[in-house]
PDB file of C-alpha atoms in Angstrom:
ATOM      1  CA  MET A 169     -36.122 -14.744  -4.683  1.00  0.00           C
ATOM      2  CA  VAL A 170     -34.857 -11.329  -3.845  1.00  0.00           C
ATOM      3  CA  LYS A 171     -34.587 -11.958  -0.408  1.00  0.00           C
ATOM      4  CA  ARG A 172     -32.856 -15.317  -1.375  1.00  0.00           C
ATOM      5  CA  ARG A 173     -30.081 -13.639  -3.270  1.00  0.00           C
ATOM      6  CA  TRP A 174     -29.359 -11.351  -0.904  1.00  0.00           C
ATOM      7  CA  ILE A 175     -28.627 -14.116   1.954  1.00  0.00           C
ATOM      8  CA  GLU A 176     -26.716 -16.323  -0.884  1.00  0.00           C
ATOM      9  CA  PHE A 177     -24.483 -13.018  -1.549  1.00  0.00           C
ATOM     10  CA  ALA A 178     -23.703 -12.676   2.392  1.00  0.00           C
ATOM     11  CA  PHE A 179     -23.203 -15.928   3.134  1.00  0.00           C
ATOM     12  CA  PHE A 180     -20.486 -17.230   0.197  1.00  0.00           C
ATOM     13  CA  PHE A 181     -18.998 -13.806  -0.399  1.00  0.00           C
ATOM     14  CA  TRP A 182     -18.746 -12.597   3.379  1.00  0.00           C
ATOM     15  CA  ILE A 183     -19.430 -15.188   5.931  1.00  0.00           C
ATOM     16  CA  LEU A 184     -17.722 -17.814   4.428  1.00  0.00           C
ATOM     17  CA  PRO A 185     -14.318 -15.903   3.694  1.00  0.00           C
ATOM     18  CA  LEU A 186     -14.886 -14.920   7.627  1.00  0.00           C
ATOM     19  CA  LEU A 187     -15.038 -18.417   8.507  1.00  0.00           C
ATOM     20  CA  VAL A 188     -11.981 -19.240   6.367  1.00  0.00           C
ATOM     21  CA  ALA A 189      -9.822 -17.036   7.744  1.00  0.00           C
ATOM     22  CA  MET A 190     -10.538 -18.089  11.285  1.00  0.00           C
ATOM     23  CA  ALA A 191     -10.120 -21.737  10.517  1.00  0.00           C
ATOM     24  CA  PRO A 192      -6.789 -23.560  10.461  1.00  0.00           C
ATOM     25  CA  THR A 193      -5.740 -23.930   6.773  1.00  0.00           C
ATOM     26  CA  SER A 194      -6.218 -27.966   7.245  1.00  0.00           C
ATOM     27  CA  VAL A 195      -9.319 -27.432   8.049  1.00  0.00           C
ATOM     28  CA  LEU A 196     -10.726 -25.151   5.593  1.00  0.00           C
ATOM     29  CA  PRO A 197      -8.192 -24.777   2.805  1.00  0.00           C
ATOM     30  CA  PRO A 198      -8.512 -21.455   1.070  1.00  0.00           C
ATOM     31  CA  ILE A 199      -7.548 -22.612  -2.892  1.00  0.00           C
ATOM     32  CA  PRO A 200      -9.873 -26.045  -2.772  1.00  0.00           C
ATOM     33  CA  ILE A 201     -12.645 -23.913  -1.433  1.00  0.00           C
ATOM     34  CA  LEU A 202     -12.202 -21.270  -3.681  1.00  0.00           C
ATOM     35  CA  TRP A 203     -12.049 -23.999  -6.763  1.00  0.00           C
ATOM     36  CA  ALA A 204     -15.069 -25.747  -5.353  1.00  0.00           C
ATOM     37  CA  CYS A 205     -17.263 -22.568  -5.436  1.00  0.00           C
ATOM     38  CA  ALA A 206     -16.273 -21.468  -8.790  1.00  0.00           C
ATOM     39  CA  ILE A 207     -17.091 -24.732 -10.074  1.00  0.00           C
ATOM     40  CA  VAL A 208     -20.311 -24.522  -8.268  1.00  0.00           C
ATOM     41  CA  ALA A 209     -20.493 -20.781 -10.034  1.00  0.00           C
ATOM     42  CA  LEU A 210     -19.616 -22.219 -13.473  1.00  0.00           C
ATOM     43  CA  LEU A 211     -22.884 -24.973 -13.170  1.00  0.00           C
ATOM     44  CA  VAL A 212     -25.405 -22.413 -11.960  1.00  0.00           C
ATOM     45  CA  LEU A 213     -23.987 -20.061 -14.863  1.00  0.00           C
ATOM     46  CA  ARG A 214     -24.628 -23.085 -17.731  1.00  0.00           C
ATOM     47  CA  ARG A 215     -27.822 -23.586 -16.132  1.00  0.00           C
ATOM     48  CA  SER A 216     -29.125 -20.049 -16.252  1.00  0.00           C
ATOM     49  CA  PRO A 217     -30.544 -18.843 -19.865  1.00  0.00           C
ATOM     50  CA  ASP A 218     -30.023 -15.275 -19.923  1.00  0.00           C
ATOM     51  CA  PHE A 219     -26.275 -15.370 -18.661  1.00  0.00           C
ATOM     52  CA  ASP A 220     -23.954 -13.553 -21.609  1.00  0.00           C
ATOM     53  CA  ARG A 221     -21.378 -16.139 -22.073  1.00  0.00           C
ATOM     54  CA  ARG A 222     -19.067 -13.640 -23.410  1.00  0.00           C
ATOM     55  CA  LEU A 223     -18.613 -12.390 -19.247  1.00  0.00           C
ATOM     56  CA  LEU A 224     -16.552 -16.298 -19.232  1.00  0.00           C
ATOM     57  CA  TRP A 225     -14.093 -15.677 -22.084  1.00  0.00           C
ATOM     58  CA  ASN A 226     -14.773 -13.694 -25.357  1.00  0.00           C
ATOM     59  CA  PRO A 227     -11.238 -14.245 -26.440  1.00  0.00           C
ATOM     60  CA  ALA A 228     -12.447 -11.599 -29.267  1.00  0.00           C
ATOM     61  CA  GLY A 229     -12.611  -8.975 -26.610  1.00  0.00           C
ATOM     62  CA  ILE A 230      -8.803  -8.966 -25.782  1.00  0.00           C
ATOM     63  CA  LEU A 231      -6.947  -7.676 -28.542  1.00  0.00           C
ATOM     64  CA  PRO A 232      -9.743  -4.273 -28.352  1.00  0.00           C
ATOM     65  CA  GLY A 233      -8.868  -4.163 -24.978  1.00  0.00           C
ATOM     66  CA  LEU A 234      -5.241  -4.872 -24.563  1.00  0.00           C
ATOM     67  CA  PRO A 235      -4.334  -1.111 -25.162  1.00  0.00           C
ATOM     68  CA  GLY A 236      -6.613   0.016 -21.768  1.00  0.00           C
ATOM     69  CA  VAL A 237      -5.106  -3.102 -20.150  1.00  0.00           C
ATOM     70  CA  PHE A 238      -0.980  -1.801 -20.737  1.00  0.00           C
ATOM     71  CA  ALA A 239      -2.025   1.846 -19.943  1.00  0.00           C
ATOM     72  CA  ARG A 240      -3.374   0.608 -16.824  1.00  0.00           C
ATOM     73  CA  PHE A 241      -0.702  -1.267 -16.004  1.00  0.00           C
ATOM     74  CA  ALA A 242       1.582   1.041 -16.775  1.00  0.00           C
ATOM     75  CA  PHE A 243       0.412   3.498 -14.218  1.00  0.00           C
ATOM     76  CA  PHE A 244      -0.407   0.946 -11.690  1.00  0.00           C
ATOM     77  CA  GLY A 245       2.615  -1.486 -12.013  1.00  0.00           C
ATOM     78  CA  PRO A 246       5.106   1.215 -11.103  1.00  0.00           C
ATOM     79  CA  LEU A 247       2.864   2.303  -7.752  1.00  0.00           C
ATOM     80  CA  MET A 248       3.058  -1.461  -6.768  1.00  0.00           C
ATOM     81  CA  VAL A 249       6.773  -1.483  -6.858  1.00  0.00           C
ATOM     82  CA  MET A 250       7.061   1.891  -5.075  1.00  0.00           C
ATOM     83  CA  LEU A 251       4.824   0.103  -2.253  1.00  0.00           C
ATOM     84  CA  ALA A 252       6.589  -3.497  -2.565  1.00  0.00           C
ATOM     85  CA  TRP A 253       9.977  -1.537  -1.909  1.00  0.00           C
ATOM     86  CA  LEU A 254       8.616   0.753   0.824  1.00  0.00           C
ATOM     87  CA  MET A 255       6.598  -1.707   2.577  1.00  0.00           C
ATOM     88  CA  GLU A 256       8.542  -5.077   2.183  1.00  0.00           C
ATOM     89  CA  PRO A 257      12.321  -4.245   1.074  1.00  0.00           C
ATOM     90  CA  GLU A 258      13.894  -7.307   2.845  1.00  0.00           C
ATOM     91  CA  TRP A 259      11.252  -9.415   0.789  1.00  0.00           C
ATOM     92  CA  PHE A 260      11.710  -6.998  -2.804  1.00  0.00           C
ATOM     93  CA  LEU A 261      12.417  -9.088  -5.786  1.00  0.00           C
ATOM     94  CA  SER A 262      13.797 -12.094  -3.402  1.00  0.00           C
ATOM     95  CA  MET A 263      12.078 -14.327  -5.248  1.00  0.00           C
ATOM     96  CA  PRO A 264      13.107 -13.930  -8.641  1.00  0.00           C
ATOM     97  CA  ARG A 265      16.733 -13.146  -7.016  1.00  0.00           C
ATOM     98  CA  ASP A 266      17.210 -16.427  -5.171  1.00  0.00           C
ATOM     99  CA  ARG A 267      14.430 -18.904  -6.253  1.00  0.00           C
ATOM    100  CA  PRO A 268      14.269 -18.193  -9.857  1.00  0.00           C
ATOM    101  CA  LEU A 269      12.759 -21.823 -10.954  1.00  0.00           C
ATOM    102  CA  ALA A 270      10.447 -21.237  -8.475  1.00  0.00           C
ATOM    103  CA  TRP A 271       9.474 -17.668  -9.269  1.00  0.00           C
ATOM    104  CA  LEU A 272       8.991 -18.784 -12.788  1.00  0.00           C
ATOM    105  CA  THR A 273       6.902 -21.725 -11.937  1.00  0.00           C
ATOM    106  CA  VAL A 274       5.005 -19.548  -9.709  1.00  0.00           C
ATOM    107  CA  ILE A 275       4.401 -16.960 -12.320  1.00  0.00           C
ATOM    108  CA  LEU A 276       3.039 -19.369 -15.059  1.00  0.00           C
ATOM    109  CA  ALA A 277       1.138 -21.261 -12.933  1.00  0.00           C
ATOM    110  CA  TYR A 278      -0.786 -18.850 -10.719  1.00  0.00           C
ATOM    111  CA  PRO A 279      -3.152 -17.594 -13.426  1.00  0.00           C
ATOM    112  CA  PHE A 280      -4.285 -21.406 -13.918  1.00  0.00           C
ATOM    113  CA  PHE A 281      -4.920 -21.710 -10.535  1.00  0.00           C
ATOM    114  CA  SER A 282      -6.146 -18.651  -8.811  1.00  0.00           C
ATOM    115  CA  VAL A 283      -6.770 -16.646 -11.697  1.00  0.00           C
ATOM    116  CA  ILE A 284      -9.046 -18.488 -13.528  1.00  0.00           C
ATOM    117  CA  PRO A 285     -11.607 -19.330 -10.372  1.00  0.00           C
ATOM    118  CA  GLN A 286     -11.502 -16.566  -9.102  1.00  0.00           C
ATOM    119  CA  GLY A 287     -12.535 -14.855 -12.169  1.00  0.00           C
ATOM    120  CA  ILE A 288     -15.683 -17.373 -12.600  1.00  0.00           C
ATOM    121  CA  LEU A 289     -16.617 -16.349  -8.885  1.00  0.00           C
ATOM    122  CA  TYR A 290     -15.809 -12.788  -8.304  1.00  0.00           C
ATOM    123  CA  ARG A 291     -16.217 -11.570 -12.076  1.00  0.00           C
ATOM    124  CA  SER A 292     -18.326 -13.655 -14.012  1.00  0.00           C
ATOM    125  CA  PHE A 293     -20.554 -15.356 -12.026  1.00  0.00           C
ATOM    126  CA  PHE A 294     -21.073 -12.252  -9.706  1.00  0.00           C
ATOM    127  CA  CYS A 295     -22.121  -9.584 -12.311  1.00  0.00           C
ATOM    128  CA  HIS A 296     -24.440 -11.458 -13.913  1.00  0.00           C
ATOM    129  CA  ARG A 297     -26.252 -13.443 -10.567  1.00  0.00           C
ATOM    130  CA  TYR A 298     -26.366 -10.204  -8.551  1.00  0.00           C
ATOM    131  CA  GLN A 299     -26.889  -7.906 -11.038  1.00  0.00           C
ATOM    132  CA  PRO A 300     -30.890  -7.623  -9.531  1.00  0.00           C
ATOM    133  CA  LEU A 301     -29.658  -6.597  -6.771  1.00  0.00           C
ATOM    134  CA  PHE A 302     -26.642  -4.298  -8.030  1.00  0.00           C
ATOM    135  CA  GLY A 303     -27.739  -3.222 -11.332  1.00  0.00           C
ATOM    136  CA  GLY A 304     -24.985  -2.912 -13.774  1.00  0.00           C
ATOM    137  CA  GLY A 305     -22.812   0.309 -13.331  1.00  0.00           C
ATOM    138  CA  ILE A 306     -21.035   1.962 -10.460  1.00  0.00           C
ATOM    139  CA  THR A 307     -22.732   0.194  -7.859  1.00  0.00           C
ATOM    140  CA  MET A 308     -21.979  -3.302  -8.769  1.00  0.00           C
ATOM    141  CA  VAL A 309     -17.791  -2.048  -9.462  1.00  0.00           C
ATOM    142  CA  ILE A 310     -18.044  -1.328  -5.945  1.00  0.00           C
ATOM    143  CA  VAL A 311     -20.021  -4.199  -4.528  1.00  0.00           C
ATOM    144  CA  ALA A 312     -18.154  -6.768  -6.636  1.00  0.00           C
ATOM    145  CA  ALA A 313     -14.251  -4.836  -5.600  1.00  0.00           C
ATOM    146  CA  ALA A 314     -15.383  -4.753  -1.906  1.00  0.00           C
ATOM    147  CA  SER A 315     -16.019  -8.549  -1.675  1.00  0.00           C
ATOM    148  CA  PHE A 316     -13.100  -9.290  -4.056  1.00  0.00           C
ATOM    149  CA  GLY A 317     -10.781  -7.353  -1.641  1.00  0.00           C
ATOM    150  CA  PHE A 318     -12.747  -8.600   1.316  1.00  0.00           C
ATOM    151  CA  ALA A 319     -11.886 -12.485  -0.002  1.00  0.00           C
ATOM    152  CA  HIS A 320      -8.498 -11.789   1.069  1.00  0.00           C
ATOM    153  CA  ILE A 321      -9.358 -11.702   4.516  1.00  0.00           C
ATOM    154  CA  VAL A 322      -7.769 -15.044   4.621  1.00  0.00           C
ATOM    155  CA  MET A 323      -4.426 -13.422   4.703  1.00  0.00           C
ATOM    156  CA  HIS A 324      -4.802 -12.026   7.820  1.00  0.00           C
ATOM    157  CA  ARG A 325      -3.294  -8.689   6.689  1.00  0.00           C
ATOM    158  CA  TRP A 326      -4.866  -5.279   5.455  1.00  0.00           C
ATOM    159  CA  GLU A 327      -2.538  -4.890   2.794  1.00  0.00           C
ATOM    160  CA  PRO A 328      -3.978  -7.200   0.686  1.00  0.00           C
ATOM    161  CA  ILE A 329      -7.369  -6.275   1.252  1.00  0.00           C
ATOM    162  CA  LEU A 330      -6.396  -2.774   0.313  1.00  0.00           C
ATOM    163  CA  MET A 331      -4.908  -3.501  -2.358  1.00  0.00           C
ATOM    164  CA  THR A 332      -7.579  -6.066  -4.244  1.00  0.00           C
ATOM    165  CA  THR A 333      -9.864  -3.739  -3.411  1.00  0.00           C
ATOM    166  CA  VAL A 334      -8.174  -1.154  -6.152  1.00  0.00           C
ATOM    167  CA  GLY A 335      -7.567  -4.000  -7.868  1.00  0.00           C
ATOM    168  CA  GLY A 336     -11.743  -5.245  -7.990  1.00  0.00           C
ATOM    169  CA  LEU A 337     -12.479  -2.208  -8.802  1.00  0.00           C
ATOM    170  CA  VAL A 338     -10.208  -2.310 -12.304  1.00  0.00           C
ATOM    171  CA  LEU A 339     -11.123  -5.611 -13.289  1.00  0.00           C
ATOM    172  CA  THR A 340     -14.729  -5.678 -12.789  1.00  0.00           C
ATOM    173  CA  SER A 341     -14.627  -2.400 -14.662  1.00  0.00           C
ATOM    174  CA  THR A 342     -12.499  -4.516 -17.676  1.00  0.00           C
ATOM    175  CA  LEU A 343     -15.150  -6.721 -17.479  1.00  0.00           C
ATOM    176  CA  LEU A 344     -18.206  -4.954 -17.849  1.00  0.00           C
ATOM    177  CA  ARG A 345     -16.920  -2.744 -20.362  1.00  0.00           C
ATOM    178  CA  ARG A 346     -15.208  -4.929 -22.799  1.00  0.00           C
ATOM    179  CA  ARG A 347     -17.933  -7.832 -21.954  1.00  0.00           C
ATOM    180  CA  SER A 348     -14.686  -9.992 -22.029  1.00  0.00           C
ATOM    181  CA  GLY A 349     -13.599 -12.503 -18.847  1.00  0.00           C
ATOM    182  CA  LEU A 350     -10.707 -13.457 -20.869  1.00  0.00           C
ATOM    183  CA  LEU A 351      -9.169 -10.021 -21.287  1.00  0.00           C
ATOM    184  CA  ALA A 352     -10.012  -9.428 -16.966  1.00  0.00           C
ATOM    185  CA  ASP A 353      -8.284 -12.713 -16.303  1.00  0.00           C
ATOM    186  CA  VAL A 354      -5.446 -11.347 -18.744  1.00  0.00           C
ATOM    187  CA  GLU A 355      -5.093  -8.338 -16.600  1.00  0.00           C
ATOM    188  CA  HIS A 356      -5.313 -10.000 -13.183  1.00  0.00           C
ATOM    189  CA  ALA A 357      -2.643 -12.260 -13.902  1.00  0.00           C
ATOM    190  CA  LEU A 358      -0.943  -8.877 -14.820  1.00  0.00           C
ATOM    191  CA  TYR A 359      -0.979  -7.735 -11.503  1.00  0.00           C
ATOM    192  CA  GLY A 360      -0.622 -10.833  -9.690  1.00  0.00           C
ATOM    193  CA  ASP A 361       2.351 -12.232 -11.470  1.00  0.00           C
ATOM    194  CA  LEU A 362       3.966  -8.485 -10.777  1.00  0.00           C
ATOM    195  CA  ALA A 363       2.958  -9.002  -6.999  1.00  0.00           C
ATOM    196  CA  PHE A 364       4.961 -12.428  -6.848  1.00  0.00           C
ATOM    197  CA  THR A 365       7.954 -10.838  -8.871  1.00  0.00           C
ATOM    198  CA  LEU A 366       8.183  -7.756  -6.403  1.00  0.00           C
ATOM    199  CA  GLY A 367       8.250 -10.264  -3.020  1.00  0.00           C
ATOM    200  CA  LEU A 368       4.415  -9.632  -2.411  1.00  0.00           C
ATOM    201  CA  GLY A 369       3.831 -13.313  -2.198  1.00  0.00           C
ATOM    202  CA  VAL A 370       4.732 -12.981   1.366  1.00  0.00           C
ATOM    203  CA  TRP A 371       1.007 -11.805   1.744  1.00  0.00           C
ATOM    204  CA  ILE A 372      -0.496 -13.766  -0.760  1.00  0.00           C
ATOM    205  CA  PHE A 373       0.741 -17.166   0.794  1.00  0.00           C
ATOM    206  CA  THR A 374      -2.069 -17.807   3.384  1.00  0.00           C
ATOM    207  CA  GLY A 375       0.398 -20.389   5.662  1.00  0.00           C
ATOM    208  CA  ALA A 376       3.370 -17.906   5.131  1.00  0.00           C
ATOM    209  CA  ALA A 377       0.889 -14.737   6.250  1.00  0.00           C
ATOM    210  CA  ARG A 378      -0.375 -16.680   9.607  1.00  0.00           C
ATOM    211  CA  GLU A 379       3.446 -17.682  10.198  1.00  0.00           C
ATOM    212  CA  GLY A 380       4.015 -13.701  10.441  1.00  0.00           C
ATOM    213  CA  LEU A 381       6.447 -13.266   7.401  1.00  0.00           C
TER     214      LEU A 381
END
């Protein structure tokens, strides 16, 4: 049982992202694969009698956890602004400035089309399914964050891998501390929408990254 779970973990969270990164997007498109994996993960969770369903949504955890979310955002947000300005100055704030309608569409759609499946797969499912392997403490936080960061290898750049690994530490800690998947998704959406606003969508859009933009 434990051996099979190790194999499952290695395949879905390390081998599969590597295969997606190596293959053309027409063969292995990242977003549909993410959604397919999230749906499978959701079905597995629904069949698990010991699954704490607060890890999926738990809206009751939002209000108590929001002050901490905003405090962390007040710290990490300015760091993201500084990094975006230093590392991608030509793209800094380019989307809201040059394409405001596209920017508004992206920041409204991103939480639904990207944050939700990532939250299901890399937080709710991961922290339940692999607790027998990594426990429920700091080891789980580190491994989940590293897996979340490695998934961004599909962008073919080291910067999003590093930034999302740090983000994974924050988001996984939020989930385990507050037992609210929805709160972690809200926090995830804040950073993701800020990234698009700052121009870091040049890293996030897989096609753009592959074209060297």
